[in-house]
Short mmCIF file of C-alpha atoms and ligand atoms in Angstrom, two decimals:
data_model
loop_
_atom_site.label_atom_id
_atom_site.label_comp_id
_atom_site.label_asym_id
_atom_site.label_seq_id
_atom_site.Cartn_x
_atom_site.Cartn_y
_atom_site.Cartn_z
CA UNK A 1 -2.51 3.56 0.01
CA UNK A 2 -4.54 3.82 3.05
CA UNK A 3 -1.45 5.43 5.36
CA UNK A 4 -1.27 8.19 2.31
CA UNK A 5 -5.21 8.29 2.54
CA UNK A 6 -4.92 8.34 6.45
CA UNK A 7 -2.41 11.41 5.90
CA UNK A 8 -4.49 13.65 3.67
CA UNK A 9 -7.31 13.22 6.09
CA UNK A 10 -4.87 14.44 9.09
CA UNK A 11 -4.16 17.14 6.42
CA UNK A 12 -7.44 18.12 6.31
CA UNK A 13 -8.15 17.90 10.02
CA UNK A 14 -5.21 20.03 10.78
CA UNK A 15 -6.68 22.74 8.44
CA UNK A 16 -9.66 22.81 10.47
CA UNK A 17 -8.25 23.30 13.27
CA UNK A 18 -8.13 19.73 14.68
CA UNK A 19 -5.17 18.46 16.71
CA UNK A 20 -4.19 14.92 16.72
CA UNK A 21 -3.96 13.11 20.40
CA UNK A 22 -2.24 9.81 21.25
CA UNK A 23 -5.35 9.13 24.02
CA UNK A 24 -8.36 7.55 22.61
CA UNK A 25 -10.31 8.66 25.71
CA UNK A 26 -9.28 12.63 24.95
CA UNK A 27 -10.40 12.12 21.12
CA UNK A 28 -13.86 14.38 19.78
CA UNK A 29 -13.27 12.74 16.60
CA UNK A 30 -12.20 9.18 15.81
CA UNK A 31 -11.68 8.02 12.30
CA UNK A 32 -10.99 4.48 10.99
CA UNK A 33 -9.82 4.10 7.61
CA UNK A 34 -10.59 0.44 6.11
CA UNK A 35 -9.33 -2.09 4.12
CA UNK A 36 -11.78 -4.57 2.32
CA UNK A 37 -9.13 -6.51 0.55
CA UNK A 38 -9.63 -9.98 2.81
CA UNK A 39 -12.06 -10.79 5.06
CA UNK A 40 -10.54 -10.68 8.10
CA UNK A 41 -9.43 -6.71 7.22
CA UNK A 42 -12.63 -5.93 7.06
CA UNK A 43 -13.98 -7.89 10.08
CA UNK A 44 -11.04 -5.97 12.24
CA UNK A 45 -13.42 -2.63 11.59
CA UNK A 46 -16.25 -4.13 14.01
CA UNK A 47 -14.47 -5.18 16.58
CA UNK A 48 -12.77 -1.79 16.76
CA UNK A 49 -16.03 -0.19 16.58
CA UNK A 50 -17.62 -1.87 19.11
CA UNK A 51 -14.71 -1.41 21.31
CA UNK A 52 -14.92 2.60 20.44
CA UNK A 53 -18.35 2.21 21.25
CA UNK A 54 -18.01 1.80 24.73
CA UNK A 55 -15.91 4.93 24.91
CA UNK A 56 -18.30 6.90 23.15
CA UNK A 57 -20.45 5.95 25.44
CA UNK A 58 -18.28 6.72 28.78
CA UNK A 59 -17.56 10.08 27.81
CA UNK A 60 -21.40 10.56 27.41
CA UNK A 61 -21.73 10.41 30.69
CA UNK A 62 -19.36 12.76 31.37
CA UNK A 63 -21.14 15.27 28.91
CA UNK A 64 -18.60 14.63 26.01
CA UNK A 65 -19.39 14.22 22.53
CA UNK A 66 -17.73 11.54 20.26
CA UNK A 67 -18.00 11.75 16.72
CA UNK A 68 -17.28 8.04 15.09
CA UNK A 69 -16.82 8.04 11.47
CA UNK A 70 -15.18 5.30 8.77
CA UNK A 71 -13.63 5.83 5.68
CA UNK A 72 -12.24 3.73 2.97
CA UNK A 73 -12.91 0.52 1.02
CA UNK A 74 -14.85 -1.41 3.79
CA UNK A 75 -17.43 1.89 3.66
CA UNK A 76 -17.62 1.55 -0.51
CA UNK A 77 -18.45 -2.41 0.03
CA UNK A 78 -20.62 -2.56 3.35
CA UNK A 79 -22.23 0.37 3.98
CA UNK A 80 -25.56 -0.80 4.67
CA UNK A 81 -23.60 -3.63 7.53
CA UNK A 82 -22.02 -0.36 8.79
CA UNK A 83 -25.17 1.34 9.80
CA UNK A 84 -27.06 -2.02 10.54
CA UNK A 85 -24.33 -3.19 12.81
CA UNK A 86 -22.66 -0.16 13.76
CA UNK A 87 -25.52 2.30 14.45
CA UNK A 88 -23.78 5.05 16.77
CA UNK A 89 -20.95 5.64 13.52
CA UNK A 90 -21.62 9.48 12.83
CA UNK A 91 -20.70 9.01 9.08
CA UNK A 92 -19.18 6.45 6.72
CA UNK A 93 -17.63 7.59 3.31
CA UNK A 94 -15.49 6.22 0.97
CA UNK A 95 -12.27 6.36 -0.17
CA UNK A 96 -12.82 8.67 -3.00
CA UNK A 97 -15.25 11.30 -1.53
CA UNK A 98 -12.90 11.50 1.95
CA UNK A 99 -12.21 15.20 1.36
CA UNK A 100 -16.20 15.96 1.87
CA UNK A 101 -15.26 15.43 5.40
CA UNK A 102 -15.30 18.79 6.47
CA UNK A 103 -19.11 19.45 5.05
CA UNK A 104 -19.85 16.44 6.86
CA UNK A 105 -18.48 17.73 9.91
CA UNK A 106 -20.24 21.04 9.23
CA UNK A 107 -23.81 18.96 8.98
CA UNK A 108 -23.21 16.61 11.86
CA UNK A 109 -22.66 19.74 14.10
CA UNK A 110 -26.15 21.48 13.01
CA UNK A 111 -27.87 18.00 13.18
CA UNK A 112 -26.16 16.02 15.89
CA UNK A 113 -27.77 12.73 15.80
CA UNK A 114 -27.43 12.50 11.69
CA UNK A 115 -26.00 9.24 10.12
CA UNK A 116 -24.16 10.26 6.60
CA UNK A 117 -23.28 7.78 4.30
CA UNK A 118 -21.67 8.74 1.30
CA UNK A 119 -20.34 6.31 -1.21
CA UNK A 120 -20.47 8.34 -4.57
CA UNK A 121 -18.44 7.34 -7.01
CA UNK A 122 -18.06 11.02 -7.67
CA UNK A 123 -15.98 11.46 -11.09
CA UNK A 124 -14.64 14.62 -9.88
CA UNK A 125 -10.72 14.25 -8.41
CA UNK A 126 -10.45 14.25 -4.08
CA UNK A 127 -7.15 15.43 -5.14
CA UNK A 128 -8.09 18.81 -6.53
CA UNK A 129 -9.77 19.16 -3.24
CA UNK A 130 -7.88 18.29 -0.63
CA UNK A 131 -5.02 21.13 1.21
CA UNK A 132 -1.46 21.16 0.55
CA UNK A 133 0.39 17.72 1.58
CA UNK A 134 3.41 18.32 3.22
CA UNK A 135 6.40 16.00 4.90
CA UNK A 136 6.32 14.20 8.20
CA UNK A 137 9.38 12.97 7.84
CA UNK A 138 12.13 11.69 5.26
CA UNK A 139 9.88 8.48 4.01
CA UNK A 140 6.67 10.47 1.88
CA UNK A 141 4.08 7.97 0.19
CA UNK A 142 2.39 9.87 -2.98
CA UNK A 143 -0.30 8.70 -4.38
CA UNK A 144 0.03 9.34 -8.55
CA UNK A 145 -2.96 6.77 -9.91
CA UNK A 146 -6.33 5.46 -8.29
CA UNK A 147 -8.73 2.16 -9.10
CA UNK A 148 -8.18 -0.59 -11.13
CA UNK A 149 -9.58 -2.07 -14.36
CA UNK A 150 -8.12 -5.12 -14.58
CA UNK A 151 -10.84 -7.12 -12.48
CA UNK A 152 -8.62 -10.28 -11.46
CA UNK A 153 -11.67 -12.73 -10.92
CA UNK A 154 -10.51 -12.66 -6.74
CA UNK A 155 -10.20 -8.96 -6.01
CA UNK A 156 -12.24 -6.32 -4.36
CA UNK A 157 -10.74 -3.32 -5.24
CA UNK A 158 -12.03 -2.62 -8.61
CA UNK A 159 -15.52 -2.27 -6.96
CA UNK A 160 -14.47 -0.20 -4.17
CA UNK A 161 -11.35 2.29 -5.79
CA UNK A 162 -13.87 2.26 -8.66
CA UNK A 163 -12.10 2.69 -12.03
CA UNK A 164 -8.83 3.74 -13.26
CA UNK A 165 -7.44 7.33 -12.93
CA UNK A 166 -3.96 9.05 -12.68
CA UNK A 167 -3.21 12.38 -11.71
CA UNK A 168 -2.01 15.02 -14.27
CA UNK A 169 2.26 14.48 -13.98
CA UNK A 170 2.46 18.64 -13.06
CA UNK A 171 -0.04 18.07 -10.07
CA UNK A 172 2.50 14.69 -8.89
CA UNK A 173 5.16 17.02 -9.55
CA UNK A 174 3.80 19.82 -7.58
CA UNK A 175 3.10 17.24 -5.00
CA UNK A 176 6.68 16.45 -5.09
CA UNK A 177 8.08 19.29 -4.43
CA UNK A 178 6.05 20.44 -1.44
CA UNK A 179 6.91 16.95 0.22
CA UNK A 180 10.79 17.61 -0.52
CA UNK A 181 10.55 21.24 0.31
CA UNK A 182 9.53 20.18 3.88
CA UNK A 183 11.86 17.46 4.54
CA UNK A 184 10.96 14.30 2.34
CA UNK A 185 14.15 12.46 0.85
CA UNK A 186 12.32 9.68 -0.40
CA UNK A 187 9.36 9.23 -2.05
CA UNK A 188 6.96 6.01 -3.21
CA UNK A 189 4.84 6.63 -5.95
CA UNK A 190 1.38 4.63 -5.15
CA UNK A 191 -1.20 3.07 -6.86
CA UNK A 192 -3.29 0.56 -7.11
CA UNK A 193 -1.75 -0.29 -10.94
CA UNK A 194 0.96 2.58 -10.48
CA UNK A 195 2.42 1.34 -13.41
CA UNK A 196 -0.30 1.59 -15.58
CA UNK A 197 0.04 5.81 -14.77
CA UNK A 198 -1.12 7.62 -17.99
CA UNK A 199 -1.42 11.02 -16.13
CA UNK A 200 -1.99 13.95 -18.61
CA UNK A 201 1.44 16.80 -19.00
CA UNK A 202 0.94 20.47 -19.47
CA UNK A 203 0.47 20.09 -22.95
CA UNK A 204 -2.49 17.77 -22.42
CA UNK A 205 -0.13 15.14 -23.46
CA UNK A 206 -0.46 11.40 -22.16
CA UNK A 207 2.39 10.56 -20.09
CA UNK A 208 4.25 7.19 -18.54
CA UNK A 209 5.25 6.41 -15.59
CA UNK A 210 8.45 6.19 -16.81
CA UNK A 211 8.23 9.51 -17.90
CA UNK A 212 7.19 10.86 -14.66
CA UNK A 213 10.17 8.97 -12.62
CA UNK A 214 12.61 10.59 -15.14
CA UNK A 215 10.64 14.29 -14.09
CA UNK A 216 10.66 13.89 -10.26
CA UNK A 217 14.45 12.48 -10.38
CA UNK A 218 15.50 15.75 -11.61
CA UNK A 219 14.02 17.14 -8.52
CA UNK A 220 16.71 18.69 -6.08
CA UNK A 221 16.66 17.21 -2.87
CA UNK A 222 15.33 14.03 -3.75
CA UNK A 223 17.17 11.55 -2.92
CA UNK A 224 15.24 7.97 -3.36
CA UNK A 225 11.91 6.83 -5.55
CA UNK A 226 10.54 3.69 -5.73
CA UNK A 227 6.57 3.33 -7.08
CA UNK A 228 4.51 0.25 -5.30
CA UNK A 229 2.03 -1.51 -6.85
CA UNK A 230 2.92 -2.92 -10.46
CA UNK A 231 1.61 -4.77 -13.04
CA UNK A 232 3.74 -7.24 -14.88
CA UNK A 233 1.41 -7.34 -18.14
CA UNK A 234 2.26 -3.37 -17.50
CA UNK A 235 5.72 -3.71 -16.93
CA UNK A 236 6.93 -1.94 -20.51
CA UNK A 237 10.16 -1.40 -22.06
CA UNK A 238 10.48 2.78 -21.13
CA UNK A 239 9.98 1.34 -17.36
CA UNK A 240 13.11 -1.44 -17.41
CA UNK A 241 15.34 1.87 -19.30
CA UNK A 242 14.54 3.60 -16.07
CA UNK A 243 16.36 1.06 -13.44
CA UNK A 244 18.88 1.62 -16.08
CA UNK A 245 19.19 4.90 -16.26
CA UNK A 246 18.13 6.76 -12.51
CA UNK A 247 20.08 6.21 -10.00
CA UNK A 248 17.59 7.61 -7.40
CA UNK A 249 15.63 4.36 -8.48
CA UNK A 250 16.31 2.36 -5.67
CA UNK A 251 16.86 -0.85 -6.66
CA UNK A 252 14.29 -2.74 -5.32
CA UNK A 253 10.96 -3.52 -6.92
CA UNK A 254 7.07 -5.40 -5.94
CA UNK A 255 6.45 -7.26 -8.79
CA UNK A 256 2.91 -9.38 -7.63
CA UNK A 257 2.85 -12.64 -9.45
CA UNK A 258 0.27 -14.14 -7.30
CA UNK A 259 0.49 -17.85 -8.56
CA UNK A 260 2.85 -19.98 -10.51
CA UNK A 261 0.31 -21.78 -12.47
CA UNK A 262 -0.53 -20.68 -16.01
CA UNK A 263 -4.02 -22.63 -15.53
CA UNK A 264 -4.67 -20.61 -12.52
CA UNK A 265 -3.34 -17.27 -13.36
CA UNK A 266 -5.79 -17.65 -16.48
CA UNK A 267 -8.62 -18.48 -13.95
CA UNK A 268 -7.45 -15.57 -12.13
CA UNK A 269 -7.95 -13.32 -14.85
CA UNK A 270 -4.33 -12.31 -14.59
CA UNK A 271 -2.89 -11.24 -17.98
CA UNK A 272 0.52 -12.87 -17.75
CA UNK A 273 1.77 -16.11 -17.99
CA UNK A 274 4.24 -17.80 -15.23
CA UNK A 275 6.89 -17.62 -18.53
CA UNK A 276 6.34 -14.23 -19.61
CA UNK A 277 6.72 -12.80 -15.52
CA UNK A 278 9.99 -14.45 -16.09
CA UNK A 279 10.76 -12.90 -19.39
CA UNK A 280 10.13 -9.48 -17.32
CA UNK A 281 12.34 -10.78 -14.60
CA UNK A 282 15.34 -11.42 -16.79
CA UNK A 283 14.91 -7.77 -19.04
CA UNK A 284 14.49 -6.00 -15.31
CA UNK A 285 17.76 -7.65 -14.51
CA UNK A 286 19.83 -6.76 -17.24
CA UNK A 287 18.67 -3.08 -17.02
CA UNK A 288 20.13 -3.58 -13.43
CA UNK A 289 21.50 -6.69 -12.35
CA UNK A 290 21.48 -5.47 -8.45
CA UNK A 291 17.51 -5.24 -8.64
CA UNK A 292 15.89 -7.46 -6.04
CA UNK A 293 12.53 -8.50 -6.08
CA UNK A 294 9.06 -8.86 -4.16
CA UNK A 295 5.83 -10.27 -4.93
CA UNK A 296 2.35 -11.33 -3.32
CA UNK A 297 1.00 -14.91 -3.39
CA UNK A 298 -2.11 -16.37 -2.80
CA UNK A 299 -2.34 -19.79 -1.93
CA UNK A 300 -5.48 -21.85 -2.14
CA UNK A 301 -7.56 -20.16 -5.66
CA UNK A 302 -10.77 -22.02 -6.04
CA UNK A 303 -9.25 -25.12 -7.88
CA UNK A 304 -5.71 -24.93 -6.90
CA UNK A 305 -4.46 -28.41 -7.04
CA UNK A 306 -0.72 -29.87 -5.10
CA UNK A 307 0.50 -29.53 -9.18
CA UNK A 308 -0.88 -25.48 -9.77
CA UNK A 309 0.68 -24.99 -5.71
CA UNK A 310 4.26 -26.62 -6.69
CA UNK A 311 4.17 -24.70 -9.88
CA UNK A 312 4.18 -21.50 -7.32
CA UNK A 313 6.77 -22.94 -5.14
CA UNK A 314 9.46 -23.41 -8.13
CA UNK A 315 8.61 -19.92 -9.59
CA UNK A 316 10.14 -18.67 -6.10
CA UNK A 317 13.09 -20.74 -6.50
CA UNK A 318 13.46 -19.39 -9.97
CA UNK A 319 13.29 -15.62 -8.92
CA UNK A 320 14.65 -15.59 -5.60
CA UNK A 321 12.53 -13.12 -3.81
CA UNK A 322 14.09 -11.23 -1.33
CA UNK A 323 11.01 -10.12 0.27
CA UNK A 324 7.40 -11.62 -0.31
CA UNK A 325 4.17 -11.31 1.37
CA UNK A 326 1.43 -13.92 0.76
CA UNK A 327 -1.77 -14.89 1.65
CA UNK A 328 -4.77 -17.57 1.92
CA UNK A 329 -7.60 -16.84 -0.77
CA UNK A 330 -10.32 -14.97 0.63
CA UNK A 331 -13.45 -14.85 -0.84
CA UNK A 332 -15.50 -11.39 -1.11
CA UNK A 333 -18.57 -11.01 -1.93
CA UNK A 334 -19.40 -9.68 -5.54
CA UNK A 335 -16.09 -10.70 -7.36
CA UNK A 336 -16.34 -14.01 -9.66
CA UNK A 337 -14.47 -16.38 -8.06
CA UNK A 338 -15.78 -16.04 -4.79
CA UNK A 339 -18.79 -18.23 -6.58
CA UNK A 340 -16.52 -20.54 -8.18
CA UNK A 341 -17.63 -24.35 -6.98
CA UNK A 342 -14.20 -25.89 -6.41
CA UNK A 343 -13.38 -23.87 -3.43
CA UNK A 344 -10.03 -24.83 -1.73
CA UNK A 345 -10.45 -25.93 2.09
CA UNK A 346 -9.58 -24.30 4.87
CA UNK A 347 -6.88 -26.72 5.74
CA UNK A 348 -5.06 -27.09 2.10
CA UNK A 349 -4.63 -23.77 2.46
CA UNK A 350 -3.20 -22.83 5.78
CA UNK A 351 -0.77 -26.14 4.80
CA UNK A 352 0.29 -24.42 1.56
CA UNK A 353 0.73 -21.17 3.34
CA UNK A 354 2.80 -22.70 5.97
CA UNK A 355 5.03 -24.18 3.09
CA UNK A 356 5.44 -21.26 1.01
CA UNK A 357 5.89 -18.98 4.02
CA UNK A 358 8.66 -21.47 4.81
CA UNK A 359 10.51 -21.28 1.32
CA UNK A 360 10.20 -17.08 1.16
CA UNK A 361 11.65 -17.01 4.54
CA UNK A 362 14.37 -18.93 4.39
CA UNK A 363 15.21 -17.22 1.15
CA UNK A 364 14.85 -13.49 3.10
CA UNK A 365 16.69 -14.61 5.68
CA UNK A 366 19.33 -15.77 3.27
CA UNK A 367 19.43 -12.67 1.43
CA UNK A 368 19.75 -10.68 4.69
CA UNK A 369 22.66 -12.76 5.98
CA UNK A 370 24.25 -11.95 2.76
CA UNK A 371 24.52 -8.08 3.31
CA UNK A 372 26.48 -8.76 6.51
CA UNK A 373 30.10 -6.94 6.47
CA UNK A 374 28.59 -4.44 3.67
CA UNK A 375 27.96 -1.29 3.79
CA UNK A 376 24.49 0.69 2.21
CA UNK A 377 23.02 3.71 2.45
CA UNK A 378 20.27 3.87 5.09
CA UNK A 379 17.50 6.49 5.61
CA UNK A 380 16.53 6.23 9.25
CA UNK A 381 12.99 7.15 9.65
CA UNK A 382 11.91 6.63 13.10
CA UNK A 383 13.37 5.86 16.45
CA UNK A 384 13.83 2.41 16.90
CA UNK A 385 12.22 0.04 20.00
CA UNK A 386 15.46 0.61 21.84
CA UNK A 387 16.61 3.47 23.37
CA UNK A 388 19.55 4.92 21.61
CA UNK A 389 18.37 3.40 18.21
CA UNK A 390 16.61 4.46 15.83
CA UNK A 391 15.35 2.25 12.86
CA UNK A 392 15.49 3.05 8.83
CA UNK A 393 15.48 1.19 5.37
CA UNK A 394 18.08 0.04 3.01
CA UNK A 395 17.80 0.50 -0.77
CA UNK A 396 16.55 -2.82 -0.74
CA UNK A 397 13.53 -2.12 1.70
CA UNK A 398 15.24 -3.73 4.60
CA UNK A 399 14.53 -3.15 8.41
CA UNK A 400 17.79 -1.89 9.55
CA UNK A 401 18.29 -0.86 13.44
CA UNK A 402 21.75 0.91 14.72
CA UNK A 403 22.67 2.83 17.67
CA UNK A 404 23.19 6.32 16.48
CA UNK A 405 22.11 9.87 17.92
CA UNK A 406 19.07 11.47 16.90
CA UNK A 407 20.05 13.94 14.61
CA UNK A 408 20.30 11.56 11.97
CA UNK A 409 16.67 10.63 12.27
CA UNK A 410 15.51 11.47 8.88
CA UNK A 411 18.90 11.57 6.86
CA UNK A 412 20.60 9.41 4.97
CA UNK A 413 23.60 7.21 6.82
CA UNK A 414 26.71 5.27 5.68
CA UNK A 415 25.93 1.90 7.65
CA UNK A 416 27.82 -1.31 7.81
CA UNK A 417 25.48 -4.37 8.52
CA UNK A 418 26.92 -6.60 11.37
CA UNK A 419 23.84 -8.99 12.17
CA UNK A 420 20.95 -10.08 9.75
CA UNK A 421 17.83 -12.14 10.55
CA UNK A 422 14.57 -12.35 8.67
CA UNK A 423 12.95 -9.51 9.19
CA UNK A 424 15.57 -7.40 10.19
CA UNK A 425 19.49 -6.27 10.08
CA UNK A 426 21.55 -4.74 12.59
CA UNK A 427 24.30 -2.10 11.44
CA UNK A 428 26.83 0.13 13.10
CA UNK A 429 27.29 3.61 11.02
CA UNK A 430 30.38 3.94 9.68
N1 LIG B 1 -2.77 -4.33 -7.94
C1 LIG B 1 -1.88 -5.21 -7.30
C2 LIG B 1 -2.38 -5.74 -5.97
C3 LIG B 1 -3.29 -4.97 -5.10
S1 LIG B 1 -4.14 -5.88 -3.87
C4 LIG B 1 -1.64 -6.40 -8.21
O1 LIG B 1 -2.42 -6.66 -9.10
O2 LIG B 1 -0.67 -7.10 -8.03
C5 LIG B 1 -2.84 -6.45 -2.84
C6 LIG B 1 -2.73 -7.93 -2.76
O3 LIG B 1 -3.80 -8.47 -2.00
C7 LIG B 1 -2.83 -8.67 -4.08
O4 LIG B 1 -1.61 -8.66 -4.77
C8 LIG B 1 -3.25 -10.06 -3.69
O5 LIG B 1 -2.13 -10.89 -3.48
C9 LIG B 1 -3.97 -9.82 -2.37
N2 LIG B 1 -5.41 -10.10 -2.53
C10 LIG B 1 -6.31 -9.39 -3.22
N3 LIG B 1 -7.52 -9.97 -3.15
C11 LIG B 1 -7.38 -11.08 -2.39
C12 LIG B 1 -8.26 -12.10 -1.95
N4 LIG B 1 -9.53 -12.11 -2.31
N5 LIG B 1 -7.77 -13.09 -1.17
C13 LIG B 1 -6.46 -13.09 -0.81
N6 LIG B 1 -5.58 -12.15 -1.19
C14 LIG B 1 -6.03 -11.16 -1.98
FE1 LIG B 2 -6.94 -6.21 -7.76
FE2 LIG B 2 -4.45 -5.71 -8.56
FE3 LIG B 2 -6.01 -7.33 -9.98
FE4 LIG B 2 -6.53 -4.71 -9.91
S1 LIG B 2 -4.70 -5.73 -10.78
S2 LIG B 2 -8.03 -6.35 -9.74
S3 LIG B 2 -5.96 -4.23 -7.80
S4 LIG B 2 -5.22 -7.66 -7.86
#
């Protein structure tokens, strides 16, 4: 969400007139867009500041101004830290109220040595605000549906995305279209719940997520969807049909489960059980057996015991994630279990990462080494770390490298894997 977020703000840069540079020391304007979701994301934004700091302050000397600002999540939860510890930031605003940044500019250059903070949770839509999006290359993120009402007792982001939205389906659409008209061939739908999208048709109708998929797949040009983050408790019947029915679906899908244990799930807040994720599994499956499947763990939940942890470990063996990503509980300030007395330690659960990291490894790796002698579609989307390559995705979300000319960058390639390892394949292009 925050690299589509990061995106409209170049959008709205560009409009102004701003050009992007790749030298810190050349830059008039530096923005950092934040995460708050774990500690140590939101930590990362002082160090950076500090270290920005010291720029701001060299190119004083040589009679340059530096405008600092910071955007997202970390501004939402912290603002008063931001201008206690970070007094020389310009402005700070959140990630709903981003696309004031141009007034802000236009107030910062009247009054230069201003500090805006804005954190309104304003109930009016950034998106009917912000320019045209358009393509940067064939991979286009799109955000559809914002916040999150589901308060799982560990997470942040209800307080900071504030609550649910979704965009009306004929603004996605238009959104669509504009990214395909300018070169997109994929596109991932985003939210925070995307699959709890109830955007409103022309009709003032409320629509699906399902229903939206089956709209943009009729879109010419568009090659691949996929729609990142969902549910399961959301996961409904309409949904499965899709992986059915659209082919552009790409069969891969993030399906956070978090923990294994019913006891902690429940403490969690989460509304499914371990059995009913499965029950999901299995209907997701039969819609399309070639669906693989990711999810995000976190070890260590204020009274996690070794039984609640195993209970996680045998739900991977049951699934058989291809692709996982997982993480030690981190407590934030303001959610309910960050209170919660029977806090895991430190040690348990950088041993229980260490084990589970183990297990979803050895699984991706073994799911990798499996695609070697086939051949998959692959949408190369950026040149590659060596010269000659370039580097793009499978349907399945893989890393693929090859050696293949430029001119494919941002099309879609016949490739044959030859090597596999677990973060990445190798293919030759058939
Ligand atoms: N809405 C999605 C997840 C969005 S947050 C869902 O419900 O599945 C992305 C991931 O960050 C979460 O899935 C969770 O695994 C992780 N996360 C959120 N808060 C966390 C915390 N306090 N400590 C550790 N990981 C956390
Ligand atoms: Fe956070 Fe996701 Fe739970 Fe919402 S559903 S509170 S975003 S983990």
């Amino acid at each position: 969400m925050n690299v589509y977020d990061s995106q409209r703000i170049a959008n709205i840069l560009q409009n102004m007139g701003h050009i992007p540079t790749s030298n810190i020391n050349d830059a008039d304007l530096v923005i950092f867009n934040t995460c708050h979701i774990r500690e140590k994301a939101a930590e990362k934004l002082f160090s950076d500041l500090g270290r920005i700091n010291l720029i701001k302050e060299e190119r004083k000397e040589q009679g340059k101004e530096t405008i600092i600002g910071v955007v997202g999540c970390v501004v939402q939860a912290e603002d008063q830290q931001i201008a206690k510890r970070a007094p020389y930031v310009n402005f700070a605003t959140g990630p709903l109220t981003y696309y004031r940044i141009p007034e802000i500019l236009q107030k910062i250059a009247n009054q230069k040595d201003m500090c805006i903070i804005d954190t309104e949770f304003t109930a009016e839509s950034k998106f009917d605000h912000l320019p045209q999006n358009h393509s940067e290359g064939g991979c286009s993120y799109l955000a559809i549906q914002e916040g999150c009402n589901n308060f799982c007792t560990y997470c942040i982001v209800p307080y900071t995305r504030g609550v649910e939205t979704s965009r009306p389906v004929e603004d996605v659409i238009k959104e669509a279209k504009q990214l395909v008209a300018t070169g997109t061939l994929e596109i991932n739908l985003l939210g925070q719940n995307v699959n709890s999208y109830h955007g409103e048709d022309a009709n003032g109708k409320e629509r699906n997520l399902a229903y939206l998929l089956r709209r943009l797949a009729e879109i010419d040009g568009l090659e691949r969807l996929r729609y990142t983050t969902s549910y399961p408790a959301d996961v409904n019947d309409d949904l499965i049909a899709c992986h059915r029915d659209l082919k552009k679906l790409m069969p891969y899908l993030h399906l956070p489960l978090q923990s294994g244990s019913d006891k902690i799930l429940k403490a969690m807040n989460r509304r499914h059980t371990s059995g009913q994720y499965l029950e999901i599994i299995d209907k997701l499956r039969h819609a399309n057996p070639d669906l693989g499947f990711s999810s995000d763990f976190i070890v260590g939940f204020p009274g996690e015991t070794d039984e609640d942890f195993q209970a996680t470990m045998d739900m991977v063996d049951k699934v058989g994630y291809i692709q996982a990503f997982s993480f030690k509980y981190s407590r934030r300030a303001g959610t309910p279990a960050a209170v919660y007395p029977n806090q895991v330690p430190e040690k348990i659960k950088s041993e229980r990462l260490i084990a589970l990291q183990d297990k979803l490894f050895a699984l991706q790796l073994n799911f990798n080494k499996g695609c070697i002698g086939k051949t998959m579609p692959v949408l190369f989307e950026s040149k590659g770390k060596k010269k000659g390559q370039l580097f793009g995705r499978t349907p399945y979300m893989q890393n693929l490298h090859a050696e293949i000319s430029e001119q494919y960058l941002n099309k879609i390639v016949s490739v044959k894997v030859t090597d596999a390892n677990t973060n990445s394949l190798s293919g030759e292009v058939i």
